[in-house]
């Protein structure tokens, strides 16, 4: 059994290395060097504050799109969503709402509550595509939201079930 795990680990490492070599040789970007192409780096012309505020504001857009998928578009490239500033009301609302949700999710997850798992899984999937960890080449894209909506679906299902349970226990 240990030999199988070792062989699996070795094969994953070999194929992972082959993939990275092929990717680095085909993509003309050096690690650690920012991309100077505006279409690949939509925050290229933004200041540091604008970049952070815009990324946080996009989190609010993702949250709204999770519940109200209206006005969808195929192109959120440069200037489709204007840069936000640290003093914009949208940024402040987005920051307070997302931080509040994240803190609530972590606290509930520690208590092993279903809603905590839903919120934490939403943010865990979303952080990978929000340009916070690394640039993904787009400000926003509905397709990036696909995996994160499993957290939203779990939360809606739990809220619906707990609401039905309360409704059944109430006598009219």
PDB file of C-alpha atoms in Angstrom:
ATOM      1  CA  UNK A   1       0.000   0.000   0.000  1.00  0.00           C
ATOM      2  CA  UNK A   2       2.827   2.420   0.815  1.00  0.00           C
ATOM      3  CA  UNK A   3       4.470   1.580  -2.506  1.00  0.00           C
ATOM      4  CA  UNK A   4       1.250   2.530  -4.344  1.00  0.00           C
ATOM      5  CA  UNK A   5       1.092   5.871  -2.536  1.00  0.00           C
ATOM      6  CA  UNK A   6       4.766   6.509  -3.307  1.00  0.00           C
ATOM      7  CA  UNK A   7       4.271   5.640  -6.976  1.00  0.00           C
ATOM      8  CA  UNK A   8       1.196   7.884  -7.172  1.00  0.00           C
ATOM      9  CA  UNK A   9       3.084  10.748  -5.556  1.00  0.00           C
ATOM     10  CA  UNK A  10       6.028  10.279  -7.912  1.00  0.00           C
ATOM     11  CA  UNK A  11       3.804  10.197 -11.009  1.00  0.00           C
ATOM     12  CA  UNK A  12       1.912  13.322  -9.873  1.00  0.00           C
ATOM     13  CA  UNK A  13       5.206  15.100  -9.293  1.00  0.00           C
ATOM     14  CA  UNK A  14       6.580  14.079 -12.702  1.00  0.00           C
ATOM     15  CA  UNK A  15       3.453  15.094 -14.609  1.00  0.00           C
ATOM     16  CA  UNK A  16       3.173  18.305 -12.587  1.00  0.00           C
ATOM     17  CA  UNK A  17       6.761  19.178 -13.461  1.00  0.00           C
ATOM     18  CA  UNK A  18       6.151  18.434 -17.146  1.00  0.00           C
ATOM     19  CA  UNK A  19       3.072  20.660 -17.092  1.00  0.00           C
ATOM     20  CA  UNK A  20       4.937  23.541 -15.421  1.00  0.00           C
ATOM     21  CA  UNK A  21       7.826  23.312 -17.885  1.00  0.00           C
ATOM     22  CA  UNK A  22       5.411  23.354 -20.835  1.00  0.00           C
ATOM     23  CA  UNK A  23       3.428  26.265 -19.362  1.00  0.00           C
ATOM     24  CA  UNK A  24       6.472  28.377 -18.588  1.00  0.00           C
ATOM     25  CA  UNK A  25       7.912  27.752 -22.051  1.00  0.00           C
ATOM     26  CA  UNK A  26       4.635  28.633 -23.828  1.00  0.00           C
ATOM     27  CA  UNK A  27       3.588  31.624 -21.713  1.00  0.00           C
ATOM     28  CA  UNK A  28       6.087  34.410 -22.170  1.00  0.00           C
ATOM     29  CA  UNK A  29       5.844  35.653 -18.589  1.00  0.00           C
ATOM     30  CA  UNK A  30       8.599  35.395 -16.057  1.00  0.00           C
ATOM     31  CA  UNK A  31       7.599  34.488 -12.516  1.00  0.00           C
ATOM     32  CA  UNK A  32       7.485  37.569 -10.275  1.00  0.00           C
ATOM     33  CA  UNK A  33       7.505  40.001 -13.189  1.00  0.00           C
ATOM     34  CA  UNK A  34       4.172  41.812 -13.662  1.00  0.00           C
ATOM     35  CA  UNK A  35       2.471  41.539 -17.026  1.00  0.00           C
ATOM     36  CA  UNK A  36       2.552  44.835 -18.918  1.00  0.00           C
ATOM     37  CA  UNK A  37      -0.279  43.912 -21.285  1.00  0.00           C
ATOM     38  CA  UNK A  38      -3.487  45.688 -20.217  1.00  0.00           C
ATOM     39  CA  UNK A  39      -5.725  42.866 -21.413  1.00  0.00           C
ATOM     40  CA  UNK A  40      -3.902  40.365 -19.198  1.00  0.00           C
ATOM     41  CA  UNK A  41      -3.470  42.716 -16.237  1.00  0.00           C
ATOM     42  CA  UNK A  42      -6.611  44.859 -15.879  1.00  0.00           C
ATOM     43  CA  UNK A  43      -5.205  46.646 -12.815  1.00  0.00           C
ATOM     44  CA  UNK A  44      -2.076  47.811 -14.623  1.00  0.00           C
ATOM     45  CA  UNK A  45      -3.132  51.484 -14.669  1.00  0.00           C
ATOM     46  CA  UNK A  46      -4.627  51.504 -11.157  1.00  0.00           C
ATOM     47  CA  UNK A  47      -2.904  52.807  -8.058  1.00  0.00           C
ATOM     48  CA  UNK A  48      -2.392  50.418  -5.164  1.00  0.00           C
ATOM     49  CA  UNK A  49      -5.469  51.741  -3.364  1.00  0.00           C
ATOM     50  CA  UNK A  50      -7.601  51.562  -6.490  1.00  0.00           C
ATOM     51  CA  UNK A  51      -6.461  48.023  -7.157  1.00  0.00           C
ATOM     52  CA  UNK A  52      -7.369  46.852  -3.642  1.00  0.00           C
ATOM     53  CA  UNK A  53     -10.674  48.754  -3.583  1.00  0.00           C
ATOM     54  CA  UNK A  54     -11.630  47.397  -7.003  1.00  0.00           C
ATOM     55  CA  UNK A  55     -10.864  43.819  -6.001  1.00  0.00           C
ATOM     56  CA  UNK A  56     -12.983  44.171  -2.856  1.00  0.00           C
ATOM     57  CA  UNK A  57     -15.803  45.798  -4.850  1.00  0.00           C
ATOM     58  CA  UNK A  58     -15.728  42.875  -7.281  1.00  0.00           C
ATOM     59  CA  UNK A  59     -16.340  40.582  -4.288  1.00  0.00           C
ATOM     60  CA  UNK A  60     -19.619  42.447  -3.785  1.00  0.00           C
ATOM     61  CA  UNK A  61     -20.458  42.016  -7.465  1.00  0.00           C
ATOM     62  CA  UNK A  62     -19.807  38.270  -7.140  1.00  0.00           C
ATOM     63  CA  UNK A  63     -22.036  38.092  -4.058  1.00  0.00           C
ATOM     64  CA  UNK A  64     -24.861  39.909  -5.840  1.00  0.00           C
ATOM     65  CA  UNK A  65     -24.441  37.703  -8.931  1.00  0.00           C
ATOM     66  CA  UNK A  66     -24.690  34.614  -6.705  1.00  0.00           C
ATOM     67  CA  UNK A  67     -28.238  35.551  -5.766  1.00  0.00           C
ATOM     68  CA  UNK A  68     -29.334  37.713  -8.724  1.00  0.00           C
ATOM     69  CA  UNK A  69     -27.674  36.545 -11.944  1.00  0.00           C
ATOM     70  CA  UNK A  70     -29.027  39.376 -14.078  1.00  0.00           C
ATOM     71  CA  UNK A  71     -27.293  41.614 -16.596  1.00  0.00           C
ATOM     72  CA  UNK A  72     -24.672  39.014 -17.399  1.00  0.00           C
ATOM     73  CA  UNK A  73     -22.041  39.758 -19.993  1.00  0.00           C
ATOM     74  CA  UNK A  74     -19.310  37.846 -21.747  1.00  0.00           C
ATOM     75  CA  UNK A  75     -16.700  40.592 -21.403  1.00  0.00           C
ATOM     76  CA  UNK A  76     -15.518  42.140 -18.156  1.00  0.00           C
ATOM     77  CA  UNK A  77     -12.181  43.214 -19.542  1.00  0.00           C
ATOM     78  CA  UNK A  78     -10.478  46.535 -18.918  1.00  0.00           C
ATOM     79  CA  UNK A  79     -12.783  49.463 -18.011  1.00  0.00           C
ATOM     80  CA  UNK A  80     -15.995  47.400 -17.990  1.00  0.00           C
ATOM     81  CA  UNK A  81     -16.009  47.831 -14.219  1.00  0.00           C
ATOM     82  CA  UNK A  82     -14.429  51.185 -13.361  1.00  0.00           C
ATOM     83  CA  UNK A  83     -11.697  51.337 -10.750  1.00  0.00           C
ATOM     84  CA  UNK A  84     -12.961  51.925  -7.214  1.00  0.00           C
ATOM     85  CA  UNK A  85     -11.332  54.144  -4.606  1.00  0.00           C
ATOM     86  CA  UNK A  86     -10.929  53.548  -0.887  1.00  0.00           C
ATOM     87  CA  UNK A  87     -13.481  56.303  -0.218  1.00  0.00           C
ATOM     88  CA  UNK A  88     -16.214  54.927  -2.510  1.00  0.00           C
ATOM     89  CA  UNK A  89     -19.436  53.848  -0.828  1.00  0.00           C
ATOM     90  CA  UNK A  90     -19.494  50.641  -2.888  1.00  0.00           C
ATOM     91  CA  UNK A  91     -16.046  49.679  -1.617  1.00  0.00           C
ATOM     92  CA  UNK A  92     -16.989  50.357   2.008  1.00  0.00           C
ATOM     93  CA  UNK A  93     -20.221  48.345   1.724  1.00  0.00           C
ATOM     94  CA  UNK A  94     -18.338  45.514   0.018  1.00  0.00           C
ATOM     95  CA  UNK A  95     -15.603  45.501   2.652  1.00  0.00           C
ATOM     96  CA  UNK A  96     -17.995  45.502   5.617  1.00  0.00           C
ATOM     97  CA  UNK A  97     -20.322  42.909   4.106  1.00  0.00           C
ATOM     98  CA  UNK A  98     -17.606  40.495   2.966  1.00  0.00           C
ATOM     99  CA  UNK A  99     -15.538  40.799   6.151  1.00  0.00           C
ATOM    100  CA  UNK A 100     -18.672  40.324   8.232  1.00  0.00           C
ATOM    101  CA  UNK A 101     -19.660  37.249   6.234  1.00  0.00           C
ATOM    102  CA  UNK A 102     -16.150  35.818   6.421  1.00  0.00           C
ATOM    103  CA  UNK A 103     -15.915  36.327  10.190  1.00  0.00           C
ATOM    104  CA  UNK A 104     -19.402  34.848  10.670  1.00  0.00           C
ATOM    105  CA  UNK A 105     -18.472  31.909   8.445  1.00  0.00           C
ATOM    106  CA  UNK A 106     -15.266  31.192  10.356  1.00  0.00           C
ATOM    107  CA  UNK A 107     -17.019  31.423  13.729  1.00  0.00           C
ATOM    108  CA  UNK A 108     -19.802  29.111  12.593  1.00  0.00           C
ATOM    109  CA  UNK A 109     -17.340  26.703  10.961  1.00  0.00           C
ATOM    110  CA  UNK A 110     -15.431  26.417  14.232  1.00  0.00           C
ATOM    111  CA  UNK A 111     -18.733  25.386  15.831  1.00  0.00           C
ATOM    112  CA  UNK A 112     -19.173  22.897  12.936  1.00  0.00           C
ATOM    113  CA  UNK A 113     -22.354  24.585  11.740  1.00  0.00           C
ATOM    114  CA  UNK A 114     -23.566  23.892   8.205  1.00  0.00           C
ATOM    115  CA  UNK A 115     -23.930  27.579   7.432  1.00  0.00           C
ATOM    116  CA  UNK A 116     -20.293  28.133   8.465  1.00  0.00           C
ATOM    117  CA  UNK A 117     -19.161  25.459   6.034  1.00  0.00           C
ATOM    118  CA  UNK A 118     -21.253  27.057   3.280  1.00  0.00           C
ATOM    119  CA  UNK A 119     -19.807  30.536   3.829  1.00  0.00           C
ATOM    120  CA  UNK A 120     -16.218  29.349   4.182  1.00  0.00           C
ATOM    121  CA  UNK A 121     -16.478  27.167   1.072  1.00  0.00           C
ATOM    122  CA  UNK A 122     -17.900  30.150  -0.861  1.00  0.00           C
ATOM    123  CA  UNK A 123     -14.892  32.288   0.054  1.00  0.00           C
ATOM    124  CA  UNK A 124     -12.394  29.428  -0.351  1.00  0.00           C
ATOM    125  CA  UNK A 125     -13.433  28.876  -3.960  1.00  0.00           C
ATOM    126  CA  UNK A 126     -13.826  32.573  -4.694  1.00  0.00           C
ATOM    127  CA  UNK A 127     -10.407  33.659  -3.386  1.00  0.00           C
ATOM    128  CA  UNK A 128      -8.759  31.654  -6.155  1.00  0.00           C
ATOM    129  CA  UNK A 129     -10.329  33.776  -8.913  1.00  0.00           C
ATOM    130  CA  UNK A 130     -10.481  37.284  -7.429  1.00  0.00           C
ATOM    131  CA  UNK A 131      -6.964  38.499  -8.289  1.00  0.00           C
ATOM    132  CA  UNK A 132      -5.992  38.615  -4.597  1.00  0.00           C
ATOM    133  CA  UNK A 133      -3.583  35.674  -4.741  1.00  0.00           C
ATOM    134  CA  UNK A 134      -2.434  36.068  -8.346  1.00  0.00           C
ATOM    135  CA  UNK A 135      -3.692  37.884 -11.436  1.00  0.00           C
ATOM    136  CA  UNK A 136      -6.227  35.862 -13.409  1.00  0.00           C
ATOM    137  CA  UNK A 137      -6.390  38.212 -16.395  1.00  0.00           C
ATOM    138  CA  UNK A 138      -9.945  39.410 -15.822  1.00  0.00           C
ATOM    139  CA  UNK A 139     -11.603  41.723 -13.343  1.00  0.00           C
ATOM    140  CA  UNK A 140     -14.719  39.577 -13.077  1.00  0.00           C
ATOM    141  CA  UNK A 141     -16.226  36.625 -14.893  1.00  0.00           C
ATOM    142  CA  UNK A 142     -19.425  34.787 -14.086  1.00  0.00           C
ATOM    143  CA  UNK A 143     -17.791  31.468 -14.933  1.00  0.00           C
ATOM    144  CA  UNK A 144     -15.340  31.993 -12.083  1.00  0.00           C
ATOM    145  CA  UNK A 145     -18.313  31.973  -9.715  1.00  0.00           C
ATOM    146  CA  UNK A 146     -19.380  28.444 -10.645  1.00  0.00           C
ATOM    147  CA  UNK A 147     -17.588  26.556  -7.863  1.00  0.00           C
ATOM    148  CA  UNK A 148     -18.238  29.199  -5.214  1.00  0.00           C
ATOM    149  CA  UNK A 149     -21.991  28.929  -5.697  1.00  0.00           C
ATOM    150  CA  UNK A 150     -21.954  25.498  -4.065  1.00  0.00           C
ATOM    151  CA  UNK A 151     -21.574  27.415  -0.801  1.00  0.00           C
ATOM    152  CA  UNK A 152     -24.503  29.638  -1.737  1.00  0.00           C
ATOM    153  CA  UNK A 153     -26.616  26.590  -2.634  1.00  0.00           C
ATOM    154  CA  UNK A 154     -25.800  24.916   0.695  1.00  0.00           C
ATOM    155  CA  UNK A 155     -26.691  28.107   2.583  1.00  0.00           C
ATOM    156  CA  UNK A 156     -29.996  28.544   0.737  1.00  0.00           C
ATOM    157  CA  UNK A 157     -30.900  24.882   1.288  1.00  0.00           C
ATOM    158  CA  UNK A 158     -30.081  25.080   4.995  1.00  0.00           C
ATOM    159  CA  UNK A 159     -32.057  28.316   5.412  1.00  0.00           C
ATOM    160  CA  UNK A 160     -35.034  26.826   3.556  1.00  0.00           C
ATOM    161  CA  UNK A 161     -35.002  23.643   5.643  1.00  0.00           C
ATOM    162  CA  UNK A 162     -34.664  25.493   8.938  1.00  0.00           C
ATOM    163  CA  UNK A 163     -37.472  27.836   7.868  1.00  0.00           C
ATOM    164  CA  UNK A 164     -39.728  24.891   7.037  1.00  0.00           C
ATOM    165  CA  UNK A 165     -38.944  23.256  10.376  1.00  0.00           C
ATOM    166  CA  UNK A 166     -39.918  26.445  12.206  1.00  0.00           C
ATOM    167  CA  UNK A 167     -43.062  26.753  10.086  1.00  0.00           C
ATOM    168  CA  UNK A 168     -44.093  23.163  10.912  1.00  0.00           C
ATOM    169  CA  UNK A 169     -43.565  23.712  14.624  1.00  0.00           C
ATOM    170  CA  UNK A 170     -45.726  26.845  14.600  1.00  0.00           C
ATOM    171  CA  UNK A 171     -49.430  26.271  15.102  1.00  0.00           C
ATOM    172  CA  UNK A 172     -51.946  28.651  13.632  1.00  0.00           C
TER     173      UNK A 172
END
